[in-house]
Amino acid sequence: NAGVTQTPKFRVLKTGQSMTLLCAQDMNHEYMYWYRQDPGMGLRLIHYSVGEGTTAKGEVPDGYNVSRLKKQNFLLGLESAAPSQTSVYFCASSDDPHSGSSSAGELFFGEGSRLTVL
Amino acid sequence: TQLLEQSPQFLSIQEGENLTVYCNSSSVFSSLQWYRQEPGEGPVLLVTVVTGGEVKKLKRLTFQFGDARKDSSLHITAAQPGDTGLYLCAGAEGRYNFNKFYFGSGTKLNVKP
């Protein structure tokens, strides 16, 4: 019963390096999200997707890109990492709120990916 | 600027005490959710409230959605060490759009035995 799986769990980068975080969900959810969590700031939405092939900007999209080529995967890319992107990143997925399922609208989170940019 | 403000930020209490956590905004939300997060894990949903004035109970936890759907509270009766964690409120934007959830900054609760 995997749910939402994020890889890698930990990563250390140097300023200017690039990397991709992978999120995979096995619940056939339409919607997927990337959040970052910083002390005292709660969770802030970076990008989200309402279905395969779609992406949209959230609250703090600058410096990040995303892709949703397959329904079950949502990738978060950092093209040129900066120390300000040091954070814990969470991927989440949710069902279509109009699906009628008991969990419609509920966000299911992965365990997080801790990224440090030196 | 946080769309949702939570208070208090930190709370340290003795087992058996009662507590209330508040989540306030100037924006109207179509629904509001409360999550609990433990160290090293992602948040887990506790409850969703949809109707203004709605009250939901989950064992010792009572959740209330404000009449104007701008604020919410979480009350815990007779707190236990197992209640320790970070409590987050999240508001959904839009009347029919559940796509975007805005999170509060969280309340870190520590219940001492």
Short mmCIF file of N, CA and C in Angstrom, two decimals, chain A residues 31 33 35 37 40-43 45 48 50 57 59 90 97-98 105-107 109-111, chain B residues 2 9 33 35 37 40-43 45 86 88 96 98-106:
data_model
loop_
_atom_site.label_atom_id
_atom_site.label_comp_id
_atom_site.label_asym_id
_atom_site.label_seq_id
_atom_site.Cartn_x
_atom_site.Cartn_y
_atom_site.Cartn_z
N TYR A 31 -5.25 14.91 -9.35
CA TYR A 31 -4.52 16.11 -8.98
C TYR A 31 -3.24 15.77 -8.23
N TYR A 33 0.47 17.78 -6.47
CA TYR A 33 0.95 19.06 -5.97
C TYR A 33 2.41 18.91 -5.48
N TYR A 35 4.76 21.00 -2.67
CA TYR A 35 4.84 22.02 -1.64
C TYR A 35 6.27 22.05 -1.12
N GLN A 37 8.23 23.17 2.63
CA GLN A 37 7.95 23.47 4.02
C GLN A 37 9.20 24.04 4.67
N GLY A 40 8.37 27.86 10.42
CA GLY A 40 7.54 29.04 10.65
C GLY A 40 6.71 29.49 9.45
N MET A 41 6.81 28.75 8.33
CA MET A 41 6.11 29.17 7.11
C MET A 41 5.02 28.19 6.70
N GLY A 42 4.91 27.09 7.38
CA GLY A 42 3.92 26.09 6.96
C GLY A 42 4.29 25.52 5.60
N LEU A 43 3.28 25.11 4.86
CA LEU A 43 3.49 24.53 3.53
C LEU A 43 3.09 25.56 2.47
N LEU A 45 2.61 26.24 -1.69
CA LEU A 45 2.40 25.54 -2.94
C LEU A 45 3.33 26.06 -4.02
N TYR A 48 1.20 22.82 -9.30
CA TYR A 48 0.26 21.73 -9.17
C TYR A 48 -0.20 21.30 -10.56
N VAL A 50 -3.66 19.37 -12.63
CA VAL A 50 -5.04 18.88 -12.54
C VAL A 50 -5.27 17.68 -13.44
N LYS A 57 1.00 27.18 -11.93
CA LYS A 57 1.83 27.78 -10.89
C LYS A 57 1.06 27.93 -9.59
N GLU A 59 1.94 29.32 -5.30
CA GLU A 59 2.33 30.56 -4.61
C GLU A 59 3.78 30.96 -4.85
N PHE A 90 7.45 18.46 -0.23
CA PHE A 90 6.41 17.44 -0.12
C PHE A 90 5.59 17.38 -1.40
N PRO A 97 -12.63 16.22 -6.70
CA PRO A 97 -13.65 16.45 -5.67
C PRO A 97 -15.05 16.08 -6.11
N HIS A 98 -15.25 15.93 -7.41
CA HIS A 98 -16.57 15.57 -7.92
C HIS A 98 -16.69 14.07 -8.19
N GLY A 105 -11.03 15.24 -2.41
CA GLY A 105 -10.59 16.49 -1.83
C GLY A 105 -9.53 16.34 -0.76
N GLU A 106 -9.28 15.13 -0.28
CA GLU A 106 -8.26 14.93 0.76
C GLU A 106 -6.89 14.88 0.10
N LEU A 107 -5.93 15.57 0.71
CA LEU A 107 -4.56 15.54 0.22
C LEU A 107 -3.81 14.38 0.87
N PHE A 109 -0.08 12.89 1.30
CA PHE A 109 1.29 13.37 1.19
C PHE A 109 2.30 12.24 1.17
N GLY A 110 3.42 12.52 0.50
CA GLY A 110 4.58 11.65 0.63
C GLY A 110 5.32 11.98 1.91
N GLU A 111 6.45 11.29 2.15
CA GLU A 111 7.20 11.47 3.39
C GLU A 111 8.15 12.66 3.34
N GLN B 2 1.15 35.25 4.80
CA GLN B 2 0.38 34.02 4.91
C GLN B 2 -1.09 34.33 4.72
N GLN B 9 1.70 29.73 17.85
CA GLN B 9 2.70 29.01 17.04
C GLN B 9 3.21 27.79 17.79
N GLN B 33 -9.54 22.37 5.96
CA GLN B 33 -9.09 21.08 6.46
C GLN B 33 -8.08 21.28 7.59
N TYR B 35 -4.85 19.18 9.38
CA TYR B 35 -3.91 18.08 9.25
C TYR B 35 -3.03 18.03 10.49
N GLN B 37 0.90 16.61 11.53
CA GLN B 37 2.15 16.14 10.96
C GLN B 37 3.11 15.76 12.09
N GLY B 40 9.41 13.97 10.37
CA GLY B 40 9.87 13.05 9.35
C GLY B 40 8.77 12.46 8.48
N GLU B 41 7.56 12.94 8.65
CA GLU B 41 6.45 12.41 7.87
C GLU B 41 5.66 13.54 7.21
N GLY B 42 4.82 13.16 6.26
CA GLY B 42 3.95 14.14 5.65
C GLY B 42 2.70 14.34 6.49
N PRO B 43 1.99 15.47 6.29
CA PRO B 43 0.75 15.71 7.03
C PRO B 43 -0.30 14.66 6.72
N LEU B 45 -4.56 13.97 7.07
CA LEU B 45 -5.83 14.67 7.26
C LEU B 45 -6.54 14.20 8.54
N LEU B 86 2.60 18.67 14.85
CA LEU B 86 2.36 19.96 14.21
C LEU B 86 0.97 19.93 13.59
N LEU B 88 -1.81 21.71 11.26
CA LEU B 88 -1.88 22.63 10.13
C LEU B 88 -3.31 22.77 9.66
N TYR B 96 -16.05 25.84 -6.27
CA TYR B 96 -16.08 24.45 -6.74
C TYR B 96 -14.68 23.93 -7.02
N PHE B 98 -11.36 22.65 -5.78
CA PHE B 98 -10.63 22.10 -4.65
C PHE B 98 -9.16 21.91 -4.98
N ASN B 99 -8.74 22.48 -6.09
CA ASN B 99 -7.39 22.21 -6.53
C ASN B 99 -6.33 22.85 -5.68
N LYS B 100 -6.58 24.08 -5.19
CA LYS B 100 -5.52 24.79 -4.49
C LYS B 100 -5.84 24.91 -2.99
N PHE B 101 -4.94 24.39 -2.20
CA PHE B 101 -5.05 24.47 -0.77
C PHE B 101 -3.97 25.39 -0.24
N TYR B 102 -4.35 26.36 0.58
CA TYR B 102 -3.39 27.26 1.21
C TYR B 102 -3.27 26.87 2.69
N PHE B 103 -2.02 26.67 3.11
CA PHE B 103 -1.77 26.20 4.47
C PHE B 103 -1.41 27.33 5.41
N GLY B 104 -1.81 27.17 6.67
CA GLY B 104 -1.35 28.05 7.72
C GLY B 104 0.07 27.68 8.11
N SER B 105 0.67 28.49 8.97
CA SER B 105 2.06 28.28 9.36
C SER B 105 2.22 27.16 10.40
N GLY B 106 1.12 26.72 10.97
CA GLY B 106 1.18 25.57 11.87
C GLY B 106 1.26 25.93 13.34
#
